[in-house]
Amino acid sequence: MGLLGILLGLALLVGLAFRGWSVLGLAPLAALVAAAFSGEPLLAHWTQTFMGSAAGFVAQFFPLFLLGALFGKLMDDSGSVSAIADFMTDKLGPGRSVLAVVLAGALVTYGGVSLFVAMFVIAPMGQALFRAADIPNRLLPGAVALGTTTFTMT
């Protein structure tokens, strides 16, 4: 029963996230669904297991996320993200925006930038490229993940 709850919670999370719901609200809801199928006390399982793990994750990676977000915002505000997007559009053409995002992610991670920081840098550039090519933004996480987390991982 526990595995069924995990799969159902994950399906709920993925399905509603693709429909545009915020993952920040969906994650606790999906955890409640998984906890309900485990047969343990619902509130205790949710607060002691999910919330403790979520708080530990945030505490461990907060400096990395904060500095990555600041670096991405600095790159966006300075115009370097737009310059990279324009360069990629000129070289590859506006119809190859997905390839441009994948290649930019690969170059950034091969260059030594941490995966988490690369996400914050590539996302604004990808949004600009996808907007120019009239590609929906819901495809951006897949393109960013392909360039930063697949063949560039060691």
Tab-separated table of C-alpha atoms in Angstrom:
chain	number	residue	atom	x	y	z
A	1	MET	CA	0.000	0.000	0.000
A	2	GLY	CA	2.885	2.375	0.705
A	3	LEU	CA	4.273	2.050	-2.818
A	4	LEU	CA	0.837	2.755	-4.285
A	5	GLY	CA	0.608	5.915	-2.169
A	6	ILE	CA	4.017	7.096	-3.326
A	7	LEU	CA	3.141	6.496	-6.966
A	8	LEU	CA	-0.252	8.184	-6.581
A	9	GLY	CA	1.306	11.180	-4.814
A	10	LEU	CA	3.956	11.454	-7.506
A	11	ALA	CA	1.345	11.210	-10.264
A	12	LEU	CA	-0.686	13.939	-8.555
A	13	LEU	CA	2.400	16.136	-8.243
A	14	VAL	CA	3.443	15.701	-11.880
A	15	GLY	CA	-0.076	16.006	-13.287
A	16	LEU	CA	-0.996	19.184	-11.452
A	17	ALA	CA	2.445	20.735	-11.994
A	18	PHE	CA	2.004	20.295	-15.758
A	19	ARG	CA	-1.347	22.052	-15.443
A	20	GLY	CA	0.406	25.079	-13.968
A	21	TRP	CA	-0.053	24.557	-10.213
A	22	SER	CA	2.761	25.678	-7.926
A	23	VAL	CA	5.019	22.874	-6.737
A	24	LEU	CA	5.405	24.648	-3.392
A	25	GLY	CA	1.778	23.897	-2.620
A	26	LEU	CA	1.661	20.554	-4.372
A	27	ALA	CA	4.589	18.932	-2.568
A	28	PRO	CA	2.924	18.923	0.870
A	29	LEU	CA	-0.326	17.725	-0.717
A	30	ALA	CA	1.453	14.858	-2.479
A	31	ALA	CA	3.221	13.998	0.772
A	32	LEU	CA	-0.153	13.827	2.506
A	33	VAL	CA	-1.440	11.440	-0.162
A	34	ALA	CA	1.609	9.192	0.233
A	35	ALA	CA	1.324	9.320	4.036
A	36	ALA	CA	-2.365	8.435	3.899
A	37	PHE	CA	-1.566	5.190	2.078
A	38	SER	CA	1.221	4.231	4.505
A	39	GLY	CA	-1.189	3.284	7.282
A	40	GLU	CA	0.584	5.455	9.864
A	41	PRO	CA	-0.941	8.439	11.678
A	42	LEU	CA	-1.375	11.047	8.982
A	43	LEU	CA	-0.482	14.274	10.750
A	44	ALA	CA	2.457	12.827	12.669
A	45	HIS	CA	3.899	11.190	9.556
A	46	TRP	CA	3.526	14.392	7.566
A	47	THR	CA	5.001	16.742	10.153
A	48	GLN	CA	7.821	14.509	11.381
A	49	THR	CA	8.884	12.916	8.111
A	50	PHE	CA	8.075	15.356	5.317
A	51	MET	CA	8.510	18.669	7.090
A	52	GLY	CA	11.716	17.605	8.851
A	53	SER	CA	13.266	16.431	5.595
A	54	ALA	CA	12.100	19.523	3.705
A	55	ALA	CA	13.517	21.826	6.395
A	56	GLY	CA	16.831	19.956	6.355
A	57	PHE	CA	17.050	20.245	2.566
A	58	VAL	CA	16.309	23.980	2.609
A	59	ALA	CA	18.809	24.572	5.411
A	60	GLN	CA	21.537	22.593	3.655
A	61	PHE	CA	21.161	24.159	0.210
A	62	PHE	CA	19.861	27.659	1.006
A	63	PRO	CA	23.215	29.447	0.512
A	64	LEU	CA	23.707	27.709	-2.822
A	65	PHE	CA	20.196	28.593	-4.026
A	66	LEU	CA	20.476	32.170	-2.775
A	67	LEU	CA	23.834	32.839	-4.403
A	68	GLY	CA	22.736	31.073	-7.588
A	69	ALA	CA	19.613	33.211	-7.795
A	70	LEU	CA	21.653	36.368	-7.188
A	71	PHE	CA	24.157	35.360	-9.868
A	72	GLY	CA	21.353	34.624	-12.335
A	73	LYS	CA	19.687	37.966	-11.580
A	74	LEU	CA	23.015	39.763	-11.974
A	75	MET	CA	23.552	38.092	-15.346
A	76	ASP	CA	20.014	39.033	-16.394
A	77	ASP	CA	20.215	42.652	-15.215
A	78	SER	CA	23.666	43.232	-16.705
A	79	GLY	CA	22.443	42.198	-20.145
A	80	SER	CA	24.834	39.272	-20.499
A	81	VAL	CA	21.943	36.794	-20.668
A	82	SER	CA	20.410	38.782	-23.534
A	83	ALA	CA	23.801	38.963	-25.270
A	84	ILE	CA	24.221	35.187	-25.012
A	85	ALA	CA	20.660	34.637	-26.240
A	86	ASP	CA	21.205	36.982	-29.179
A	87	PHE	CA	24.506	35.273	-30.059
A	88	MET	CA	22.884	31.834	-29.959
A	89	THR	CA	19.955	33.035	-32.066
A	90	ASP	CA	22.309	34.542	-34.639
A	91	LYS	CA	24.446	31.402	-34.894
A	92	LEU	CA	21.753	28.730	-34.720
A	93	GLY	CA	18.688	30.598	-35.929
A	94	PRO	CA	15.495	31.318	-33.997
A	95	GLY	CA	13.987	27.932	-34.897
A	96	ARG	CA	16.664	26.080	-32.920
A	97	SER	CA	16.010	27.664	-29.543
A	98	VAL	CA	15.766	24.317	-27.761
A	99	LEU	CA	19.184	23.314	-29.100
A	100	ALA	CA	20.568	26.700	-28.066
A	101	VAL	CA	19.356	26.223	-24.484
A	102	VAL	CA	20.793	22.695	-24.352
A	103	LEU	CA	24.165	23.857	-25.684
A	104	ALA	CA	24.280	26.861	-23.355
A	105	GLY	CA	23.556	24.609	-20.381
A	106	ALA	CA	26.276	22.226	-21.470
A	107	LEU	CA	28.810	25.026	-21.899
A	108	VAL	CA	28.023	26.513	-18.513
A	109	THR	CA	28.272	23.201	-16.656
A	110	TYR	CA	31.353	22.078	-18.590
A	111	GLY	CA	32.865	25.453	-17.672
A	112	GLY	CA	32.673	24.523	-14.010
A	113	VAL	CA	29.511	26.299	-12.887
A	114	SER	CA	27.500	24.268	-10.372
A	115	LEU	CA	24.335	22.644	-11.655
A	116	PHE	CA	22.103	24.613	-9.279
A	117	VAL	CA	23.699	27.925	-10.254
A	118	ALA	CA	23.506	27.006	-13.956
A	119	MET	CA	19.745	26.556	-13.647
A	120	PHE	CA	19.372	30.143	-12.445
A	121	VAL	CA	21.569	31.442	-15.272
A	122	ILE	CA	20.101	29.393	-18.119
A	123	ALA	CA	16.426	29.921	-17.225
A	124	PRO	CA	16.241	33.671	-18.089
A	125	MET	CA	18.197	33.090	-21.296
A	126	GLY	CA	15.944	30.199	-22.237
A	127	GLN	CA	12.852	32.292	-21.619
A	128	ALA	CA	14.162	34.963	-23.977
A	129	LEU	CA	15.014	32.384	-26.644
A	130	PHE	CA	11.687	30.571	-26.302
A	131	ARG	CA	9.778	33.869	-26.445
A	132	ALA	CA	11.566	34.804	-29.683
A	133	ALA	CA	10.795	31.406	-31.221
A	134	ASP	CA	7.197	31.310	-29.891
A	135	ILE	CA	7.840	28.077	-27.967
A	136	PRO	CA	5.808	27.503	-24.774
A	137	ASN	CA	7.702	28.041	-21.516
A	138	ARG	CA	6.514	24.685	-20.145
A	139	LEU	CA	9.139	23.016	-22.372
A	140	LEU	CA	11.978	25.051	-20.862
A	141	PRO	CA	12.728	22.813	-17.827
A	142	GLY	CA	13.265	19.814	-20.094
A	143	ALA	CA	15.676	21.694	-22.333
A	144	VAL	CA	17.587	23.092	-19.363
A	145	ALA	CA	17.743	19.674	-17.709
A	146	LEU	CA	18.978	18.036	-20.915
A	147	GLY	CA	21.858	20.489	-21.199
A	148	THR	CA	22.846	20.616	-17.554
A	149	THR	CA	22.086	17.236	-16.006
A	150	THR	CA	22.574	14.517	-18.629
A	151	PHE	CA	25.747	14.254	-20.680
A	152	THR	CA	27.619	16.953	-18.715
A	153	MET	CA	27.382	15.175	-15.378
A	154	THR	CA	30.490	13.387	-14.167
